XYZ file of C-alpha atoms in Angstrom:
488
model
C 127.115 -84.637 -71.093
C 124.223 -85.904 -68.980
C 124.932 -86.003 -65.257
C 124.840 -89.599 -63.989
C 122.322 -91.168 -61.697
C 124.055 -91.504 -58.326
C 123.112 -94.663 -56.454
C 124.141 -94.594 -52.791
C 124.652 -98.115 -51.501
C 126.313 -101.121 -53.160
C 124.128 -103.822 -51.660
C 121.755 -105.953 -53.752
C 119.259 -103.104 -54.261
C 121.816 -100.540 -55.392
C 123.652 -102.982 -57.640
C 120.443 -104.309 -59.209
C 119.400 -100.735 -59.952
C 122.836 -100.005 -61.393
C 122.519 -103.051 -63.669
C 119.136 -101.842 -64.898
C 120.491 -98.378 -65.645
C 123.648 -99.710 -67.256
C 121.663 -102.103 -69.433
C 119.675 -99.140 -70.764
C 122.862 -97.183 -71.475
C 122.289 -94.605 -68.732
C 125.324 -93.148 -66.913
C 125.434 -94.311 -63.301
C 127.804 -94.027 -60.341
C 127.430 -96.289 -57.309
C 128.823 -95.059 -53.981
C 129.351 -97.134 -50.860
C 130.882 -96.181 -47.534
C 132.585 -99.574 -47.191
C 135.996 -100.070 -48.721
C 135.115 -103.641 -49.706
C 131.891 -105.649 -50.100
C 130.494 -106.948 -46.821
C 131.521 -110.625 -46.608
C 129.170 -111.134 -43.660
C 125.885 -109.847 -45.089
C 123.245 -111.834 -43.196
C 120.917 -112.986 -45.982
C 120.967 -116.715 -46.637
C 118.241 -117.300 -49.240
C 116.463 -115.737 -52.206
C 112.795 -116.480 -52.771
C 111.041 -117.189 -56.052
C 110.297 -113.501 -56.582
C 114.015 -112.670 -56.659
C 114.762 -115.562 -58.997
C 112.029 -114.312 -61.360
C 113.621 -110.841 -61.507
C 117.058 -112.308 -62.148
C 115.625 -114.578 -64.871
C 114.460 -111.491 -66.742
C 118.048 -110.323 -67.023
C 119.747 -113.689 -67.535
C 121.370 -113.711 -64.085
C 119.597 -116.580 -62.339
C 121.847 -119.373 -63.636
C 124.885 -117.798 -61.988
C 123.157 -118.163 -58.608
C 121.878 -121.663 -59.263
C 125.439 -122.825 -59.864
C 126.323 -122.082 -56.230
C 122.932 -122.405 -54.514
C 120.676 -125.176 -53.283
C 116.901 -125.452 -53.821
C 114.977 -123.617 -51.098
C 112.719 -126.196 -49.474
C 109.105 -125.200 -48.966
C 107.533 -121.887 -48.040
C 106.073 -120.647 -44.787
C 103.987 -117.918 -43.203
C 105.247 -117.134 -39.696
C 107.070 -120.493 -39.882
C 103.759 -122.274 -40.368
C 104.683 -124.426 -43.334
C 102.681 -124.130 -46.547
C 102.335 -126.334 -49.619
C 103.823 -124.658 -52.703
C 103.823 -128.003 -54.521
C 100.035 -127.700 -54.809
C 100.562 -124.723 -57.128
C 103.068 -126.497 -59.366
C 100.639 -127.019 -62.235
C 99.945 -123.329 -62.916
C 102.587 -121.505 -60.821
C 105.755 -123.636 -61.076
C 107.921 -120.605 -60.327
C 106.927 -120.637 -56.625
C 109.326 -123.537 -56.107
C 112.401 -121.855 -57.565
C 113.836 -120.199 -54.442
C 117.465 -120.841 -53.562
C 119.587 -121.201 -50.457
C 122.465 -118.903 -51.335
C 124.435 -116.461 -49.137
C 123.751 -112.789 -49.808
C 127.434 -112.051 -50.562
C 127.158 -114.423 -53.529
C 124.151 -112.480 -54.864
C 126.068 -109.223 -54.386
C 129.041 -110.707 -56.232
C 126.888 -111.727 -59.223
C 125.241 -108.306 -59.429
C 128.504 -106.376 -59.050
C 130.190 -108.401 -61.767
C 127.296 -107.718 -64.137
C 127.261 -104.014 -63.257
C 130.952 -103.706 -64.070
C 130.427 -105.551 -67.365
C 127.858 -102.873 -68.212
C 130.339 -100.085 -67.481
C 128.932 -98.985 -64.122
C 131.309 -96.803 -62.077
C 131.450 -98.302 -58.553
C 133.293 -96.218 -55.968
C 133.876 -97.674 -52.529
C 135.034 -95.921 -49.394
C 132.868 -92.836 -50.043
C 130.471 -91.618 -47.353
C 127.731 -89.061 -48.079
C 127.781 -86.123 -45.662
C 125.675 -83.478 -47.411
C 122.986 -83.241 -50.089
C 122.243 -80.075 -52.045
C 119.509 -79.694 -54.651
C 119.501 -77.296 -57.569
C 117.420 -76.954 -60.684
C 118.211 -79.934 -62.873
C 120.649 -81.757 -60.596
C 121.640 -82.887 -57.097
C 125.095 -82.473 -55.539
C 126.510 -84.718 -52.830
C 129.435 -83.945 -50.568
C 131.516 -87.033 -49.918
C 134.082 -88.040 -47.336
C 136.808 -90.550 -48.229
C 140.252 -91.479 -47.004
C 141.742 -89.109 -49.605
C 139.669 -86.198 -48.304
C 136.367 -84.531 -49.154
C 134.890 -84.065 -52.610
C 131.597 -83.349 -54.369
C 129.703 -85.275 -57.012
C 126.857 -83.928 -59.141
C 124.125 -86.150 -60.495
C 120.893 -85.848 -62.420
C 119.166 -87.945 -59.743
C 120.171 -89.565 -56.466
C 118.769 -92.905 -55.331
C 119.120 -93.857 -51.673
C 119.820 -97.583 -51.425
C 121.847 -97.209 -48.241
C 119.788 -99.270 -45.836
C 117.133 -98.777 -43.186
C 119.188 -96.102 -41.408
C 119.621 -94.253 -44.715
C 121.769 -91.128 -44.532
C 120.356 -89.880 -47.831
C 116.769 -90.286 -46.643
C 117.624 -88.292 -43.526
C 119.352 -85.554 -45.533
C 116.360 -85.379 -47.886
C 114.028 -84.830 -44.927
C 111.776 -87.831 -45.635
C 109.999 -89.331 -42.630
C 110.016 -93.042 -41.854
C 106.916 -93.934 -39.803
C 106.426 -97.511 -38.653
C 104.556 -99.896 -36.423
C 106.982 -99.894 -33.503
C 108.165 -103.476 -34.035
C 111.875 -103.770 -33.241
C 113.423 -107.222 -33.516
C 117.001 -108.036 -32.553
C 119.183 -111.094 -32.820
C 122.550 -112.560 -33.746
C 123.792 -113.798 -37.107
C 127.038 -115.623 -37.774
C 128.863 -118.500 -39.429
C 130.205 -121.535 -37.609
C 132.097 -124.592 -38.763
C 130.360 -127.878 -38.045
C 129.969 -131.481 -39.107
C 126.436 -131.491 -40.472
C 125.997 -135.146 -39.549
C 126.304 -134.181 -35.892
C 123.535 -131.542 -35.972
C 120.212 -132.073 -34.216
C 116.971 -131.693 -36.159
C 116.398 -128.200 -34.726
C 119.851 -127.028 -35.860
C 119.051 -127.227 -39.589
C 116.299 -125.232 -41.252
C 114.158 -122.424 -39.880
C 112.108 -122.983 -36.728
C 109.764 -121.062 -34.468
C 110.407 -122.456 -31.018
C 108.394 -122.604 -27.781
C 111.037 -120.564 -25.969
C 109.675 -117.554 -27.856
C 111.999 -116.957 -30.760
C 113.307 -118.034 -34.130
C 116.356 -120.117 -34.963
C 117.661 -120.684 -38.483
C 120.585 -122.787 -39.637
C 121.493 -123.174 -43.311
C 124.576 -124.295 -45.253
C 126.797 -121.353 -46.190
C 129.638 -123.372 -47.682
C 131.434 -126.701 -47.180
C 131.304 -127.435 -43.481
C 129.982 -123.923 -42.733
C 126.603 -123.253 -41.124
C 124.927 -119.819 -41.183
C 123.005 -119.393 -37.926
C 120.498 -116.679 -37.072
C 118.847 -116.324 -33.668
C 116.012 -114.059 -32.553
C 114.695 -114.034 -28.992
C 111.446 -112.065 -28.819
C 110.911 -109.810 -25.842
C 114.589 -109.663 -24.932
C 116.200 -106.297 -24.320
C 117.970 -105.321 -27.574
C 121.719 -105.670 -27.045
C 124.200 -102.933 -27.800
C 124.758 -102.991 -31.584
C 128.525 -102.611 -31.305
C 131.158 -104.802 -29.784
C 132.111 -108.389 -30.544
C 129.773 -111.313 -30.039
C 131.444 -113.970 -27.917
C 131.030 -117.620 -28.876
C 129.425 -118.193 -25.458
C 126.758 -115.564 -26.173
C 125.863 -117.100 -29.543
C 125.810 -120.611 -28.097
C 123.709 -119.406 -25.180
C 120.987 -118.063 -27.478
C 121.042 -121.211 -29.615
C 120.680 -123.483 -26.587
C 117.965 -121.240 -25.101
C 115.912 -121.526 -28.301
C 116.545 -125.118 -29.383
C 117.155 -126.734 -26.023
C 120.423 -128.234 -27.256
C 123.942 -126.853 -27.684
C 125.136 -126.531 -31.251
C 128.105 -128.836 -31.942
C 130.070 -126.046 -33.591
C 133.802 -126.380 -33.929
C 134.596 -122.702 -34.467
C 132.704 -119.424 -34.681
C 134.049 -117.768 -37.838
C 132.197 -114.520 -37.224
C 129.088 -113.299 -35.443
C 127.360 -109.967 -35.029
C 124.146 -108.510 -33.689
C 121.385 -107.089 -35.852
C 118.257 -105.048 -35.222
C 115.306 -104.765 -37.625
C 112.781 -101.941 -37.449
C 109.382 -101.929 -39.123
C 108.856 -98.770 -41.177
C 107.810 -97.380 -44.546
C 108.967 -93.992 -45.815
C 106.374 -91.255 -46.188
C 107.250 -90.969 -49.858
C 109.646 -92.701 -52.203
C 110.372 -89.578 -54.214
C 111.305 -86.052 -53.207
C 112.138 -84.116 -56.360
C 115.326 -85.621 -57.749
C 115.869 -87.897 -54.765
C 114.405 -91.416 -54.753
C 114.374 -94.137 -52.102
C 114.722 -97.842 -52.852
C 115.130 -101.044 -50.862
C 115.591 -100.871 -47.105
C 115.966 -97.091 -47.318
C 112.317 -97.007 -48.451
C 110.866 -99.823 -46.329
C 112.234 -102.048 -43.602
C 110.939 -105.061 -41.715
C 112.095 -108.320 -40.175
C 113.857 -110.462 -42.817
C 111.826 -113.671 -42.764
C 111.359 -115.939 -45.776
C 113.020 -113.657 -48.329
C 110.139 -111.192 -48.750
C 112.310 -108.253 -47.656
C 114.884 -108.885 -50.394
C 112.341 -109.488 -53.144
C 110.550 -106.247 -52.233
C 113.886 -104.405 -52.421
C 114.806 -105.760 -55.855
C 111.313 -105.077 -57.178
C 111.977 -101.406 -56.338
C 115.188 -101.471 -58.356
C 113.631 -103.086 -61.424
C 110.644 -100.744 -61.299
C 112.726 -97.585 -61.000
C 115.683 -98.377 -63.249
C 114.011 -98.271 -66.661
C 112.012 -95.179 -65.720
C 115.106 -93.176 -64.764
C 116.868 -94.403 -67.907
C 113.900 -93.312 -70.029
C 114.039 -89.848 -68.486
C 117.750 -89.483 -69.177
C 117.291 -90.761 -72.736
C 114.624 -88.119 -73.331
C 111.682 -90.342 -74.217
C 109.932 -90.711 -70.860
C 106.261 -89.722 -71.117
C 105.000 -87.051 -68.677
C 104.549 -88.361 -65.165
C 106.488 -91.609 -65.678
C 108.812 -91.005 -62.716
C 105.830 -90.322 -60.459
C 104.548 -93.838 -61.107
C 107.447 -95.183 -59.052
C 105.976 -93.950 -55.760
C 102.422 -94.711 -56.884
C 103.299 -98.343 -57.603
C 105.974 -99.187 -55.085
C 104.838 -97.382 -51.915
C 101.702 -99.541 -51.528
C 103.799 -102.660 -52.143
C 106.350 -101.644 -49.525
C 103.546 -101.130 -47.016
C 101.875 -104.407 -47.966
C 105.099 -106.355 -47.450
C 105.792 -104.574 -44.155
C 102.335 -105.407 -42.828
C 102.706 -109.017 -43.985
C 105.822 -109.319 -41.808
C 104.183 -107.522 -38.896
C 101.349 -110.058 -39.124
C 103.845 -112.931 -39.027
C 105.544 -111.449 -35.961
C 102.159 -111.024 -34.289
C 101.713 -114.794 -34.630
C 104.998 -115.381 -32.783
C 105.103 -113.048 -29.807
C 104.252 -113.262 -26.990
C 104.470 -117.046 -27.252
C 102.057 -117.663 -24.349
C 99.252 -115.855 -26.190
C 99.828 -116.777 -29.853
C 99.233 -120.555 -29.775
C 95.527 -120.226 -30.580
C 96.086 -117.821 -33.454
C 98.846 -120.011 -34.913
C 96.625 -123.076 -34.727
C 93.806 -121.231 -36.492
C 96.057 -119.935 -39.308
C 97.518 -123.421 -39.746
C 93.994 -124.805 -40.137
C 93.035 -122.085 -42.638
C 96.171 -122.763 -44.688
C 94.824 -126.241 -45.452
C 92.254 -124.624 -47.748
C 93.595 -124.416 -51.301
C 92.726 -120.737 -51.808
C 94.329 -119.686 -48.518
C 97.422 -121.770 -49.206
C 97.707 -120.212 -52.683
C 97.314 -116.682 -51.349
C 99.928 -117.127 -48.636
C 102.421 -118.977 -50.860
C 102.231 -116.299 -53.547
C 102.556 -113.562 -50.925
C 105.637 -114.910 -49.134
C 107.441 -115.945 -52.334
C 106.951 -112.501 -53.889
C 105.424 -113.825 -57.123
C 101.977 -112.291 -56.653
C 103.002 -108.734 -57.573
C 100.383 -107.042 -59.760
C 100.243 -103.278 -60.140
C 96.879 -101.519 -60.238
C 96.914 -100.104 -63.761
C 93.914 -98.645 -65.515
C 93.331 -98.914 -69.268
C 94.471 -95.272 -69.481
C 97.853 -96.241 -68.023
C 97.240 -94.643 -64.633
C 99.055 -96.341 -61.751
C 97.032 -97.024 -58.629
C 93.821 -96.784 -60.620
C 90.666 -96.953 -58.522
C 89.138 -99.188 -61.209
C 92.082 -101.221 -62.507
C 91.848 -103.371 -65.600
C 92.228 -107.010 -64.438
C 94.150 -107.820 -67.628
C 96.913 -105.381 -66.688
C 99.669 -105.149 -64.105
C 100.779 -108.772 -63.852
C 103.513 -110.763 -65.587
C 103.431 -113.274 -68.434
C 104.817 -116.730 -67.602
C 107.686 -117.725 -69.840
C 108.481 -114.179 -70.994
C 111.671 -113.764 -68.911
C 114.128 -114.964 -71.616
C 112.652 -112.379 -74.000
C 113.385 -109.495 -71.605
C 117.155 -109.870 -71.249
C 117.830 -106.684 -73.245
C 115.864 -104.518 -70.801
C 113.474 -103.129 -73.424
C 109.704 -103.271 -73.553
C 108.148 -106.216 -75.377
C 105.073 -106.665 -77.536
C 103.873 -110.260 -77.711
C 101.627 -110.689 -80.743
C 98.963 -113.375 -80.732
C 97.338 -115.081 -83.683
C 95.663 -112.530 -85.930
C 97.781 -109.736 -84.491
C 95.559 -106.918 -85.763
C 93.414 -104.172 -84.299
C 90.475 -104.686 -86.594
C 91.159 -101.592 -88.651
C 93.599 -103.020 -91.168
C 96.798 -102.255 -89.239
C 98.743 -104.985 -87.467
C 99.959 -104.602 -83.918
C 103.492 -105.200 -85.191
C 103.183 -102.286 -87.612
C 101.839 -100.036 -84.856
C 104.787 -100.852 -82.588
C 107.355 -100.245 -85.323
C 107.505 -96.546 -84.452
C 108.813 -97.529 -80.986
C 111.293 -100.153 -82.239
C 114.179 -98.522 -80.353
C 112.302 -99.078 -77.071
C 110.024 -102.068 -77.687
C 110.840 -105.481 -79.168
C 108.281 -107.745 -80.841
C 107.862 -111.515 -80.534
C 105.049 -114.006 -81.138
C 102.870 -114.737 -78.119
C 103.755 -118.399 -78.591
C 107.340 -117.579 -77.525
C 105.925 -117.165 -73.999
C 102.761 -118.383 -72.341
C 100.633 -115.457 -73.486
C 97.141 -116.321 -74.697
C 96.841 -113.199 -76.841
C 98.591 -109.975 -77.717
C 100.068 -108.103 -74.748
C 102.534 -105.234 -74.190
C 105.114 -105.549 -71.414
C 107.173 -102.833 -69.783
C 110.921 -103.440 -69.350
C 110.204 -104.721 -65.820
C 107.955 -107.432 -67.253
C 104.566 -106.065 -66.223
C 101.645 -106.009 -68.661
C 100.483 -102.491 -69.584
C 98.219 -103.397 -72.493
C 96.285 -106.471 -73.533
C 94.175 -107.000 -76.609
C 90.721 -105.673 -75.763
C 91.913 -103.265 -73.045
C 92.083 -100.205 -75.286
C 94.305 -98.820 -78.008
C 97.821 -100.255 -78.399
C 99.049 -96.933 -79.779
C 97.724 -95.111 -76.711
C 99.419 -97.602 -74.391
C 102.713 -97.201 -76.250
C 102.518 -93.428 -75.881
C 101.515 -93.661 -72.213
C 104.462 -95.871 -71.264
C 107.104 -95.374 -73.957
C 106.629 -91.744 -74.949
C 106.264 -90.212 -78.373
C 107.083 -92.405 -81.394
C 110.320 -91.876 -83.261
């Protein structure tokens, strides 16, 4: 029997990865040190990039049922105009206000439906590598045990134990941002304008208030330049109210503080996302200030990129080098997202010196091309891998037809397989149809007419939705072999 993939961490990244593996029929065990899911996870929104990933697996509607539309988009809380992209990029307006525990709940339920083994209350204390497998030593209330896996994926957060045990460095920019997050009960009709929504404020910090349930407001405060508080210990209602009043200039008319805790975000990107049979994903791979949802979308993009590749390896059809494409594709994206957040922080602090730069960026954002670039960046919908016609990731001379997604293809990707969209004609000019060529990969690649999506011609999509071949970019058979291995 094949050893399972062991995913350490049952947050959104680990559970999304588990869903991807389970959908492909790969054995997977998810470990988490907590006995129960964290009911106070701080996230309060998912951007359009996350919704797009969930659409591909038929999971977005479950979030929409309990979420609210996410109004607007911003860069460093300088508000942009996503509505100007509605004609050709309608997906940029699909973000949702939804608490992170609800996202975790949706993903965990789907993972269990797929037969994923989720084990809570297990802490990793040791990692040993051998030829062909990795063994973890675990500590639980019942005592210590070991678990052997074919691969281990660290999805255990920015302070990742697995990353540390694997000896992978985590260099960064030095940005460290601290604040308080919590839920309070309130009558929304009594709230001042600064107590709803996300705001950068002259006091030199960020305040955010968003509905987290009936009569419940999720508040997040960040005061730049303040000495980071001790991470442990309770947060008194007076401390939370003090930060809110310092930032907004008005006390929050909260009736009760349901919970509150401190958080600290570091800016870093791991030296490598793979070390033999150990992979990093999500905050364990890259970490930065969670502003506008880009951190979460970058995490889930890791999971969707890695899941089908690990499953292909376990199923025995992965072409040579497929697992190496994970680092080649995702490491630059983790760094790009981290730098995008560092740039936004640089426009906020110190407040006395950033006014000119903020005014200039606000003026630039009035230009259509700048607005488009920034909206697509912060919503996470601009992801395009650098793929050459030979299938190489990170190609120095990428084919512009490759690496992106096809609008409207998400409903065709629910089964987690690759997809060939065949345009009119559907032939390679040598008497064979593209459909006939793909038939030898029918267990890994589905076929549909291009008209079922918004494709203008024949294209081949990986299970994560990215284009790896387009008519005119080379041989379809070569692309199938490069990405889906040898034919049956």
